[in-house]
Short mmCIF file of C-alpha atoms and ligand atoms in Angstrom, two decimals:
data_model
loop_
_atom_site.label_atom_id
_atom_site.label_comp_id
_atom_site.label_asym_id
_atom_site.label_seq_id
_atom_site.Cartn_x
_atom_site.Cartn_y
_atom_site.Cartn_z
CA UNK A 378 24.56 78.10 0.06
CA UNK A 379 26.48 81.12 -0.78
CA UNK A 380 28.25 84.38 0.21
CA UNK A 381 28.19 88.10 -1.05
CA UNK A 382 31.97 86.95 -2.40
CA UNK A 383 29.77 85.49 -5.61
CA UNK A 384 28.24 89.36 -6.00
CA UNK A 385 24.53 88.45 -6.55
CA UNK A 386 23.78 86.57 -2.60
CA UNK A 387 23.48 88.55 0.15
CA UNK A 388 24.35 88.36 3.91
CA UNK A 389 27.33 86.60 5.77
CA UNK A 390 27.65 82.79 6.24
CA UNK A 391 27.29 83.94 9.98
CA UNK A 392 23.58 85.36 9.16
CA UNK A 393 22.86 82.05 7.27
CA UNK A 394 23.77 79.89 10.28
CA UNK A 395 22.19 81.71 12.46
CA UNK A 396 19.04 81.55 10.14
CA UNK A 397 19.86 77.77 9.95
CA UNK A 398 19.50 77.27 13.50
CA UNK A 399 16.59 78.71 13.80
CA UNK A 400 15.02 76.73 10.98
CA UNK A 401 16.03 73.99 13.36
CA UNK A 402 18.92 72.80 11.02
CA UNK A 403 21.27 70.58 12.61
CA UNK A 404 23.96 70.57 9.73
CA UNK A 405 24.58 72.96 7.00
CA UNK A 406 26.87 73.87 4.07
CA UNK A 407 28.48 76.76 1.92
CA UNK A 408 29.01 75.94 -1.42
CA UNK A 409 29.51 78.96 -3.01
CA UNK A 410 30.37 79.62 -6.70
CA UNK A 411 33.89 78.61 -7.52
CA UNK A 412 36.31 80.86 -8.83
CA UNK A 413 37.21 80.34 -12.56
CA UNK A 414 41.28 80.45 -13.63
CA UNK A 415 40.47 84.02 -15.38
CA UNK A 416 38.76 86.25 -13.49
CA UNK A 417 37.42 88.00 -15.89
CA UNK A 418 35.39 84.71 -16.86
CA UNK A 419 32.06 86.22 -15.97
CA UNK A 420 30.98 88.48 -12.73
CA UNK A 421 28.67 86.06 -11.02
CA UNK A 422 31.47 84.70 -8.96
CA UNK A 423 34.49 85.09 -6.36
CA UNK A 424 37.98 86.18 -7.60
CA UNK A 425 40.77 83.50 -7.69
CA UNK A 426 42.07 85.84 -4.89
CA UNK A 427 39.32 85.64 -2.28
CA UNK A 428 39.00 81.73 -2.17
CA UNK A 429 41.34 82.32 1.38
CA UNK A 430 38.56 84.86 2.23
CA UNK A 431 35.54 82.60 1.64
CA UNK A 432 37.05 79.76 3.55
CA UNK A 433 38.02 82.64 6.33
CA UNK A 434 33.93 83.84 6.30
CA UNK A 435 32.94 79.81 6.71
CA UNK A 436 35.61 79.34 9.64
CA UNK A 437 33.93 82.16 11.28
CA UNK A 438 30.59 81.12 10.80
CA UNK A 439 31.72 77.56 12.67
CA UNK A 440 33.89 79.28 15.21
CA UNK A 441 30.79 81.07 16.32
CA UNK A 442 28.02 78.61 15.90
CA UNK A 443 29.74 75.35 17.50
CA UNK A 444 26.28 74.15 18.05
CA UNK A 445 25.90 73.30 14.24
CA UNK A 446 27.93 71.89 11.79
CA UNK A 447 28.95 73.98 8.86
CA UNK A 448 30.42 72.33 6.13
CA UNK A 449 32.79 73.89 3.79
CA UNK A 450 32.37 72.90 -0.10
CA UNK A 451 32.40 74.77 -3.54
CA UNK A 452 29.81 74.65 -6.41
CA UNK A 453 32.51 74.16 -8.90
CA UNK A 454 31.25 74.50 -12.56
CA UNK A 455 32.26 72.04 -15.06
CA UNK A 456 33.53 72.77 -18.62
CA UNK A 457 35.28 70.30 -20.40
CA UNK A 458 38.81 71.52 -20.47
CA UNK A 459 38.77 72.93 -17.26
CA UNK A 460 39.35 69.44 -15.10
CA UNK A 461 43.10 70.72 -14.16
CA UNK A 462 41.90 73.94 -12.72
CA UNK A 463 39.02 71.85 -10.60
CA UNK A 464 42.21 69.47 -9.57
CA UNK A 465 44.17 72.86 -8.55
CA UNK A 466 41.18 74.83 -6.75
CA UNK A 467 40.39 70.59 -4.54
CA UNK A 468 43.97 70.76 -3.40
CA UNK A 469 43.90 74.15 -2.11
CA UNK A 470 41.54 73.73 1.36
CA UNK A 471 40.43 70.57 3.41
CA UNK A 472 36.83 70.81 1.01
CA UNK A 473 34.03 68.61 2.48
CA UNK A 474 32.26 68.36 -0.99
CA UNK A 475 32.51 69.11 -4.40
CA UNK A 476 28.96 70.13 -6.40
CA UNK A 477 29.62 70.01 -9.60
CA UNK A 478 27.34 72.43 -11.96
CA UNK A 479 26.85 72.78 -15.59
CA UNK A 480 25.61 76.79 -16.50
CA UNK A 481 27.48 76.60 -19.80
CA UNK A 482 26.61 74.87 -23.00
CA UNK A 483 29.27 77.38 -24.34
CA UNK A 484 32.47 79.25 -23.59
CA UNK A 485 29.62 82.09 -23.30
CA UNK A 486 26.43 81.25 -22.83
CA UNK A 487 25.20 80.43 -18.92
CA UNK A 488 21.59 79.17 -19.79
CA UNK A 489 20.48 79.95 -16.58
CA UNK A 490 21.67 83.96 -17.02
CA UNK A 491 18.91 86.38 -16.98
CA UNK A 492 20.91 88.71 -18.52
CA UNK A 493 21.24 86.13 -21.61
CA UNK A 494 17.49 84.88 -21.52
CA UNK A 495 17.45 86.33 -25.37
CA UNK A 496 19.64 83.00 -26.49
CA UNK A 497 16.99 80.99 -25.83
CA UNK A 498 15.03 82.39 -29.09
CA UNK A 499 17.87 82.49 -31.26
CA UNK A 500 17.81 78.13 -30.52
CA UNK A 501 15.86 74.79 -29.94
CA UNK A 502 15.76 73.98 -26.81
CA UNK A 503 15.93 70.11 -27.01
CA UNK A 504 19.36 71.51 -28.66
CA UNK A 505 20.24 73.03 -25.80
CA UNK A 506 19.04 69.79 -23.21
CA UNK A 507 20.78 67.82 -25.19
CA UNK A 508 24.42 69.92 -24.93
CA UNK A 509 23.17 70.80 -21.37
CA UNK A 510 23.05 66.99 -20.10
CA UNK A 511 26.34 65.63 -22.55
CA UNK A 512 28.21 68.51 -20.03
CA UNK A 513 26.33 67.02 -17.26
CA UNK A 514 27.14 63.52 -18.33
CA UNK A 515 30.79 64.20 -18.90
CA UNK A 516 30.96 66.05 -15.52
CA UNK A 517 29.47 63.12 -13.57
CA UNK A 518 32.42 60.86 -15.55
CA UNK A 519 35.31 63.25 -14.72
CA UNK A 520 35.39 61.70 -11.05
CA UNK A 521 36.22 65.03 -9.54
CA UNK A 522 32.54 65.88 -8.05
CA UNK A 523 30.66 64.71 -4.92
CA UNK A 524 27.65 65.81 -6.14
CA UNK A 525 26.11 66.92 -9.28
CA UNK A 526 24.30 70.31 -8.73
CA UNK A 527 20.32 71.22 -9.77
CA UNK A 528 20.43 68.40 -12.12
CA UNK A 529 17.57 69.71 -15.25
CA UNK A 530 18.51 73.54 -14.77
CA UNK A 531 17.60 74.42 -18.09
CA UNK A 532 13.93 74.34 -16.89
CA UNK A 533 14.34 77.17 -15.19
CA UNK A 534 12.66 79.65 -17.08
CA UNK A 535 10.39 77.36 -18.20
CA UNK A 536 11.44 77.06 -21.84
CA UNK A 537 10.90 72.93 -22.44
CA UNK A 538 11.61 71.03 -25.30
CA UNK A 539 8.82 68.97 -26.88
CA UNK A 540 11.04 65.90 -27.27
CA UNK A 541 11.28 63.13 -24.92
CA UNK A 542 14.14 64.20 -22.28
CA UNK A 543 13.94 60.38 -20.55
CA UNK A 544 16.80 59.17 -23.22
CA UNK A 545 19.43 62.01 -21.96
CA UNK A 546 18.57 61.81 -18.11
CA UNK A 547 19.31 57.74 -18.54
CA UNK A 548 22.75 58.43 -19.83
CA UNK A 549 23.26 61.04 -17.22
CA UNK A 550 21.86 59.03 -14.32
CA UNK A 551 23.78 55.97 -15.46
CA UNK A 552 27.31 58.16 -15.35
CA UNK A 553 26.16 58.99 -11.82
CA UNK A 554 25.81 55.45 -11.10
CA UNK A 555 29.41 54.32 -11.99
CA UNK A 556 30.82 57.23 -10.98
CA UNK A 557 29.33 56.15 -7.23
CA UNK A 558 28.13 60.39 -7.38
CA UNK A 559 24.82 61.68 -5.75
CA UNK A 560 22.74 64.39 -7.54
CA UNK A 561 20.92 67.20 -5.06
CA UNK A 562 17.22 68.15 -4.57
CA UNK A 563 17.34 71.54 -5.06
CA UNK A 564 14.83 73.97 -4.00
CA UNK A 565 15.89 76.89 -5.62
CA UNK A 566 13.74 75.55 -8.57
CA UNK A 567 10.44 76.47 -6.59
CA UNK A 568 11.34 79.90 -6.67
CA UNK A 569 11.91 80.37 -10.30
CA UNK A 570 9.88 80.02 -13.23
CA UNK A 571 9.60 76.66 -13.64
CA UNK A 572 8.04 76.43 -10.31
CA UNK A 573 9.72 72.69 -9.91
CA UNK A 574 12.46 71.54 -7.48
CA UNK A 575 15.69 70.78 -9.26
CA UNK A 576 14.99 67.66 -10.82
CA UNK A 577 11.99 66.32 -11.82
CA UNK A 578 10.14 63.36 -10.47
CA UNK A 579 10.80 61.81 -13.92
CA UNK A 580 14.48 62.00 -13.38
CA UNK A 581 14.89 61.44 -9.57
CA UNK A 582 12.43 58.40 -10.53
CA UNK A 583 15.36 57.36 -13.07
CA UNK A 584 17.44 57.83 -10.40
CA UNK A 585 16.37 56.11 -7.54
CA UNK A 586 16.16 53.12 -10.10
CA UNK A 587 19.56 52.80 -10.17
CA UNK A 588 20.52 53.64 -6.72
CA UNK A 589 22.19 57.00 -6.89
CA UNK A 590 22.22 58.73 -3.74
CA UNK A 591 20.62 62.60 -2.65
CA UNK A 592 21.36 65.61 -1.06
CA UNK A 593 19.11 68.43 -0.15
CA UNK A 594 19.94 71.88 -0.68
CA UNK A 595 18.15 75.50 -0.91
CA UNK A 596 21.03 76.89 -2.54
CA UNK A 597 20.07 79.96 -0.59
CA UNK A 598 21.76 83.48 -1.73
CA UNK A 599 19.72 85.27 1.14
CA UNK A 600 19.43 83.54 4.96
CA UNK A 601 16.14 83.16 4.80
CA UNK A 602 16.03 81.04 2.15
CA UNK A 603 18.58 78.51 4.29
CA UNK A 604 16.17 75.70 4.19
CA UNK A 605 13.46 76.77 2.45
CA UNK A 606 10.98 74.43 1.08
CA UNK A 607 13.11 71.25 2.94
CA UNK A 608 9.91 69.72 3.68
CA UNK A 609 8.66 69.70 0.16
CA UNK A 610 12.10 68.40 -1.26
CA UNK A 611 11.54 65.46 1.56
CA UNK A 612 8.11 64.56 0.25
CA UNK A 613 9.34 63.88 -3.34
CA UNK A 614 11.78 62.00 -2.28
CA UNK A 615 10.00 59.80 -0.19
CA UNK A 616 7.31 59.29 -2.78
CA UNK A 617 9.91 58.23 -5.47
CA UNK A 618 11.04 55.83 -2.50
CA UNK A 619 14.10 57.43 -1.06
CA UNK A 620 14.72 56.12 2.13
CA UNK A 621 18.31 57.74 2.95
CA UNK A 622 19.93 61.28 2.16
CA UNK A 623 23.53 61.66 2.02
CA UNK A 624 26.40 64.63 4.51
CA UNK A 625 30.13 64.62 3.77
CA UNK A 626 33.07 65.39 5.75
CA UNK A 627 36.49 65.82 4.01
CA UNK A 628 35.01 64.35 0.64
CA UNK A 629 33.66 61.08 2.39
CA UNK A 630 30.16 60.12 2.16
CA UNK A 631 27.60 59.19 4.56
CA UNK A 632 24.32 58.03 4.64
CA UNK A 633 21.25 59.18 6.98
CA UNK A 634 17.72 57.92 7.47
CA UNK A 635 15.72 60.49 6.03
ZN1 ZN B 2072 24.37 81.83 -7.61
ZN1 ZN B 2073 24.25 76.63 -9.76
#
């Protein structure tokens, strides 16, 4: 979940807890968009300076709400180079979890950017899938994740490849694996074009093959969507033949009965 710190979610963590709790969540968390080392990196995001301020908003939000428990975590995105920056932002608060996203297949290019839906034409997508999941791969390897966020993204707007995808969700999913990582259901998916949760049966199948664990999230950017479509998310997984789902606290992992 996220904060108006990121500039494109509205509401305060307090609003989303309170939403929570009457969604009949019993346990939530903020992961919001991580800052990058240069702020001028993009504008979808916090400032380097207002990490303080985010973890302030989330204190408040569990100060007032003792009822439920908050988590406090980043969606950190990974691009290769920037592992010592991830190292830097982990040591700076008590985190509960790490999600670890991939937007960029380039310096410039976040695939899942309206603004940037044009670069889509201008290349193949299995090109992109396949730079898209080597990123993902590589993230899961790096170690420094909990959990790798909205795992086939580049659905999103519903531009697919033709080729077989199976090949790079195997050598994703088997990263995951040795990396003992989970990946999330996300159900931000349903709300996009794709019209999918975040990932596929095809690759959760692949994954519950080898064991990796899940997480459910809404990746809400509004309180009302805290939750939303949790019951949906549940169903796939129990049809692929998850039994358990996964919280943290302080970057140690749990499992649940679903
Ligand atoms: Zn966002
Ligand atoms: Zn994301």
């Amino acid at each position: 979940m996220h904060t108006p710190l990121c500039r494109h979610a509205t509401g305060e963590p307090v609003d989303y807890a309170r939403h929570a709790i009457e969604a009949g969540l019993t346990e939530i968390g903020f992961s919001d968009h991580s800052p990058m080392l240069r702020d001028d990196f993009d504008n979808w995001r916090m400032f380097n300076s207002q990490l303080d301020e985010y973890v302030a908003k989330v204190r408040l939000a569990q100060k007032t709400f003792p009822e439920l428990t908050i988590r406090l975590a980043l969606e950190v995105d990974f691009l290769p180079g920037h592992e010592g920056w991830i190292r830097e932002l982990a040591a700076r608060h008590p985190w509960d979890y790490f999600i670890g996203s991939v937007h960029y297949v380039s310096e410039s290019w976040d695939i899942d950017n309206p603004a940037k839906l044009s670069e889509w034409k201008k290349r193949d997508a299995f090109e992109v899938w396949k730079i898209y999941f080597e990123r993902l791969t590589q993230a899961a390897e790096s170690g420094l994740f909990d959990i790798i966020g909205h795992a086939d993204l580049p659905k999103k707007f519903g531009i697919r490849p033709v080729q077989d995808c199976g090949p790079l969700y195997d050598t994703f999913l088997d990263a995951v694996a040795k990396a003992n990582c989970c990946i999330e259901l996300n159900t931000a998916g349903l709300r996009k074009d794709c019209k999918e949760i975040y990932p596929s049966r095809d690759l959760l199948q692949r994954a519950f093959a080898r064991h990796v664990p899940i997480t459910f999230g809404s990746d809400a950017h509004a309180p009302e969507e805290v939750g939303m479509n949790f019951s949906e998310a549940i169903e796939l997984a129990r049809s692929v033949g998850y039994a358990e789902t996964c919280r943290f606290q302080q970057r140690q992992r749990e499992a649940v009965w679903l």
